[in-house]
Amino acid sequence: MASIEMIVAARARLRGHARRTPLLSSPFLDEIAGRRLLVKAECLQHSGSFKFRGGWSAVSGIDPELRKKGVIAFSSGNHAQGVALAALMHGIPSVIIMPSDAPKLKIANTRAFGAEVVLYDRANEDRDEIGAKLSAERGLTLIKPFDEPLVIAGQGTTGLEIAEQAEEEGVKNAEVLVPCGGGGLSSGIALALEASAPGFRVRPCEPENFDDTTRSLASGKIERNASLTGSICDAIVTPQPGNITFPILKRLAGQGVVVTDDEALRAVALAFSRLKIVVEPGGAVALAAALFHGDQLDSDTAIVVTSGGNIDADVFTTALERFG
Amino acid sequence: MASIEMIVAARARLRGHARRTPLLSSPFLDEIAGRRLLVKAECLQHSGSFKFRGGWSAVSGIDPELRKKGVIAFSSGNHAQGVALAALMHGIPSVIIMPSDAPKLKIANTRAFGAEVVLYDRANEDRDEIGAKLSAERGLTLIKPFDEPLVIAGQGTTGLEIAEQAEEEGVKNAEVLVPCGGGGLSSGIALALEASAPGFRVRPCEPENFDDTTRSLASGKIERNASLTGSICDAIVTPQPGNITFPILKRLAGQGVVVTDDEALRAVALAFSRLKIVVEPGGAVALAAALFHGDQLDSDTAIVVTSGGNIDADVFTTALERFG
């Protein structure tokens, strides 16, 4: 099981390797949100998303003899890049299984990080099955994207930083809005905050029609998404909450917040003009939730994680043309 | 005169108000540059550029009785926003004189920061004269954009941070490439590095046809630009180096590096895809210099300041469409 002790240990392994991303703000965004907003710009992390933390945590946590054989991961893109870069920096091989409709930039970057990329059809093939087979054949260690304690611990280091940085800003109570796919980042941050900032509460944020975590939190049991394609927020579309992550969220998180694709794109445009950061739609859903669904929040301060910035130029241009 | 003591004092006044911006990097950019690149992302500073440092330093350094009457500044936009935001945070009025062709976003933001904006014709009117007149009428304190010791001291705090952050990265020798208009940022950083990182040398970077500092450094005396309009790098177009800033640069800086508008736009696109930051063309000239004029550099590591991110959406979209 993931725990605060594992998160603290992951922080020690990540020191000097992961970036301590800044906590940004803008009076213009505060005005739209109707409360104070602090933005944890995790899109500035190595590999362009928080996934580098989990990737590094997992790769550095494997037994050295086993690690030499390499690692394998399946991912819509950000986990891929995080694991590939962590493997490259450890000098070991990586194999990444990616959906064939993943953004071109993510596929290209994953290859550039030295990974062997295996593409699959998101609608008709089972990535777990492909991963298990390759893993067995080559002796690779499978690094799951979220339902893996070492990965959750790595993502949780984001929460330790949020607690420290918010304290520097004098914030004692806040809702912490986190983009949520399988729940690795949300659950990791929730565990970190439980220990280090008890006045903070995680609120998972999801795109419309892919709100499995929000529905699962409402019903108290794991619910699945009806579809896995058709969202612009590709980075955070997963079949269902994880078996490890969901119980953590059920115990510690508040209700989910759901945003539309247009709201996510509007948040991308506002992050451009007001924060000077590049955020991908899936990474912008928590910012969109704070900006456009403030009626579902309680606290005077909302801390928002912008979890990734690996967006193709044409999608970014569309966001600016429509909402810039 | 500006001095390291003034920079250290400015750092104390800025503490808790200015942001310690991160030092970013990307293996993709290292590969293009042919050396290690570290990018000081000053576009993430409050108000979207380093100018907030100088604005805060100057406003906080004025005698309190005089300060109450307010401040006045003239600027192509970033100094305007920096001073306006610093004035707003001090609870005092500000008047900003801006060229009528400044980017729309900069004019709108300056007004949103509570400033009274006075527009003038960059080609036919003398902004110094307009500033002096308003200043005398209302008892406002004029905050010059660069040739003012308190402003240079504020910008120099960037250099103290660069020295600290580079040391954390194990860098002992480096060229520090800085976008250069009037020379406030370049000279402030040069003074800070002289004291705190003697193995570092500033290289001012400028856009083609507006290379007054590069030519001045070559000839040893202050040279003027032939024109003041027609560059996409509007933020760093000034008539000539300052009377205070130039002697500092002459003593401490290496040769200037000149880039084309297209190279600046290409750097904007690469900062988007590889660093996930939003940089305006003028703020990207040092990055462009490191990426495309590496033959003019000597050191294994180049530290680049991306000085501002206040770019209109249509210019950014153009950069991505042409070079993304």
CSV table of C-alpha atoms in Angstrom, one decimal, chain B residues 141-263:
chain,number,residue,atom,x,y,z
B,141,THR,CA,8.1,60.3,-9.1
B,142,LEU,CA,9.4,59.3,-12.5
B,143,ILE,CA,10.6,55.7,-12.6
B,144,LYS,CA,12.9,55.4,-15.7
B,145,PRO,CA,12.8,52.0,-17.5
B,146,PHE,CA,16.5,51.3,-17.1
B,147,ASP,CA,18.8,54.2,-16.5
B,148,GLU,CA,18.0,54.4,-12.8
B,149,PRO,CA,20.1,52.7,-10.0
B,150,LEU,CA,17.1,51.4,-8.1
B,151,VAL,CA,15.7,49.8,-11.2
B,152,ILE,CA,19.0,48.3,-12.2
B,153,ALA,CA,19.3,47.0,-8.6
B,154,GLY,CA,15.9,45.3,-8.8
B,155,GLN,CA,16.7,43.6,-12.2
B,156,GLY,CA,20.0,42.6,-10.7
B,157,THR,CA,18.3,40.3,-8.2
B,158,THR,CA,17.7,38.0,-11.2
B,159,GLY,CA,21.5,37.6,-11.3
B,160,LEU,CA,21.7,36.7,-7.6
B,161,GLU,CA,19.1,33.9,-8.2
B,162,ILE,CA,20.9,32.7,-11.3
B,163,ALA,CA,24.2,32.4,-9.3
B,164,GLU,CA,22.4,30.4,-6.6
B,165,GLN,CA,20.5,28.2,-9.0
B,166,ALA,CA,23.4,27.5,-11.3
B,167,GLU,CA,25.5,26.5,-8.2
B,168,GLU,CA,22.8,23.9,-7.3
B,169,GLU,CA,23.2,22.6,-10.8
B,170,GLY,CA,27.0,22.3,-10.4
B,171,VAL,CA,27.7,25.0,-13.0
B,172,LYS,CA,30.9,27.1,-12.2
B,173,ASN,CA,31.6,28.7,-15.6
B,174,ALA,CA,28.9,30.0,-18.0
B,175,GLU,CA,27.9,32.7,-20.4
B,176,VAL,CA,24.7,34.3,-19.3
B,177,LEU,CA,22.7,35.5,-22.3
B,178,VAL,CA,20.3,38.3,-21.6
B,179,PRO,CA,17.8,40.1,-23.8
B,180,CYS,CA,19.0,43.7,-24.0
B,181,GLY,CA,17.1,46.9,-24.6
B,182,GLY,CA,18.3,49.8,-22.5
B,183,GLY,CA,20.5,47.4,-20.6
B,184,GLY,CA,18.9,47.5,-17.1
B,185,LEU,CA,18.6,43.7,-16.9
B,186,SER,CA,21.9,43.0,-18.5
B,187,SER,CA,23.8,45.5,-16.3
B,188,GLY,CA,22.1,44.5,-13.1
B,189,ILE,CA,22.8,40.8,-13.8
B,190,ALA,CA,26.4,41.6,-14.7
B,191,LEU,CA,26.9,43.4,-11.4
B,192,ALA,CA,25.3,40.6,-9.4
B,193,LEU,CA,27.4,38.0,-11.1
B,194,GLU,CA,30.7,39.9,-10.7
B,195,ALA,CA,30.2,39.6,-7.0
B,196,SER,CA,28.5,36.2,-6.7
B,197,ALA,CA,29.7,34.1,-9.7
B,198,PRO,CA,33.0,35.3,-11.1
B,199,GLY,CA,33.1,32.5,-13.6
B,200,PHE,CA,30.0,33.8,-15.3
B,201,ARG,CA,29.9,36.5,-18.1
B,202,VAL,CA,26.9,38.4,-19.4
B,203,ARG,CA,26.3,38.4,-23.2
B,204,PRO,CA,23.7,41.0,-24.2
B,205,CYS,CA,21.4,39.8,-27.0
B,206,GLU,CA,19.5,42.0,-29.4
B,207,PRO,CA,17.2,41.8,-32.5
B,208,GLU,CA,18.7,42.6,-35.9
B,209,ASN,CA,18.6,46.3,-36.9
B,210,PHE,CA,18.1,47.3,-33.2
B,211,ASP,CA,21.6,46.3,-32.1
B,212,ASP,CA,22.7,49.5,-30.4
B,213,THR,CA,24.3,47.8,-27.4
B,214,THR,CA,26.2,45.3,-29.6
B,215,ARG,CA,27.6,48.1,-31.7
B,216,SER,CA,28.3,50.3,-28.7
B,217,LEU,CA,30.3,47.4,-27.1
B,218,ALA,CA,32.2,47.0,-30.3
B,219,SER,CA,33.1,50.6,-30.7
B,220,GLY,CA,33.5,51.4,-27.0
B,221,LYS,CA,31.1,54.4,-27.1
B,222,ILE,CA,27.3,54.7,-27.1
B,223,GLU,CA,25.8,54.2,-30.5
B,224,ARG,CA,22.1,54.8,-31.5
B,225,ASN,CA,19.6,52.8,-33.4
B,226,ALA,CA,18.7,54.2,-36.8
B,227,SER,CA,15.0,53.5,-36.3
B,228,LEU,CA,12.7,52.7,-33.4
B,229,THR,CA,9.9,50.9,-35.2
B,230,GLY,CA,9.5,47.7,-37.3
B,231,SER,CA,10.8,45.0,-34.9
B,232,ILE,CA,8.6,42.2,-33.7
B,233,CYS,CA,10.8,42.4,-30.5
B,234,ASP,CA,9.0,45.6,-29.4
B,235,ALA,CA,9.8,45.0,-25.7
B,236,ILE,CA,13.5,45.6,-26.2
B,237,VAL,CA,13.7,48.4,-28.7
B,238,THR,CA,15.2,51.5,-27.2
B,239,PRO,CA,17.0,54.5,-28.8
B,240,GLN,CA,20.5,53.7,-27.2
B,241,PRO,CA,22.2,52.1,-24.2
B,242,GLY,CA,21.8,54.0,-21.0
B,243,ASN,CA,24.4,56.4,-19.5
B,244,ILE,CA,24.4,54.3,-16.3
B,245,THR,CA,24.0,50.9,-17.8
B,246,PHE,CA,26.5,51.1,-20.7
B,247,PRO,CA,29.6,51.7,-18.6
B,248,ILE,CA,28.7,48.7,-16.5
B,249,LEU,CA,28.3,46.5,-19.6
B,250,LYS,CA,31.5,47.9,-21.1
B,251,ARG,CA,33.4,46.9,-18.0
B,252,LEU,CA,31.7,43.5,-17.4
B,253,ALA,CA,29.9,42.1,-20.5
B,254,GLY,CA,31.2,40.1,-23.4
B,255,GLN,CA,30.3,40.9,-27.0
B,256,GLY,CA,26.6,41.2,-28.0
B,257,VAL,CA,24.8,38.6,-30.0
B,258,VAL,CA,22.3,39.6,-32.7
B,259,VAL,CA,19.3,37.5,-33.9
B,260,THR,CA,16.7,37.8,-36.6
B,261,ASP,CA,13.0,38.2,-36.0
B,262,ASP,CA,12.5,34.7,-37.5
B,263,GLU,CA,15.0,33.2,-35.1
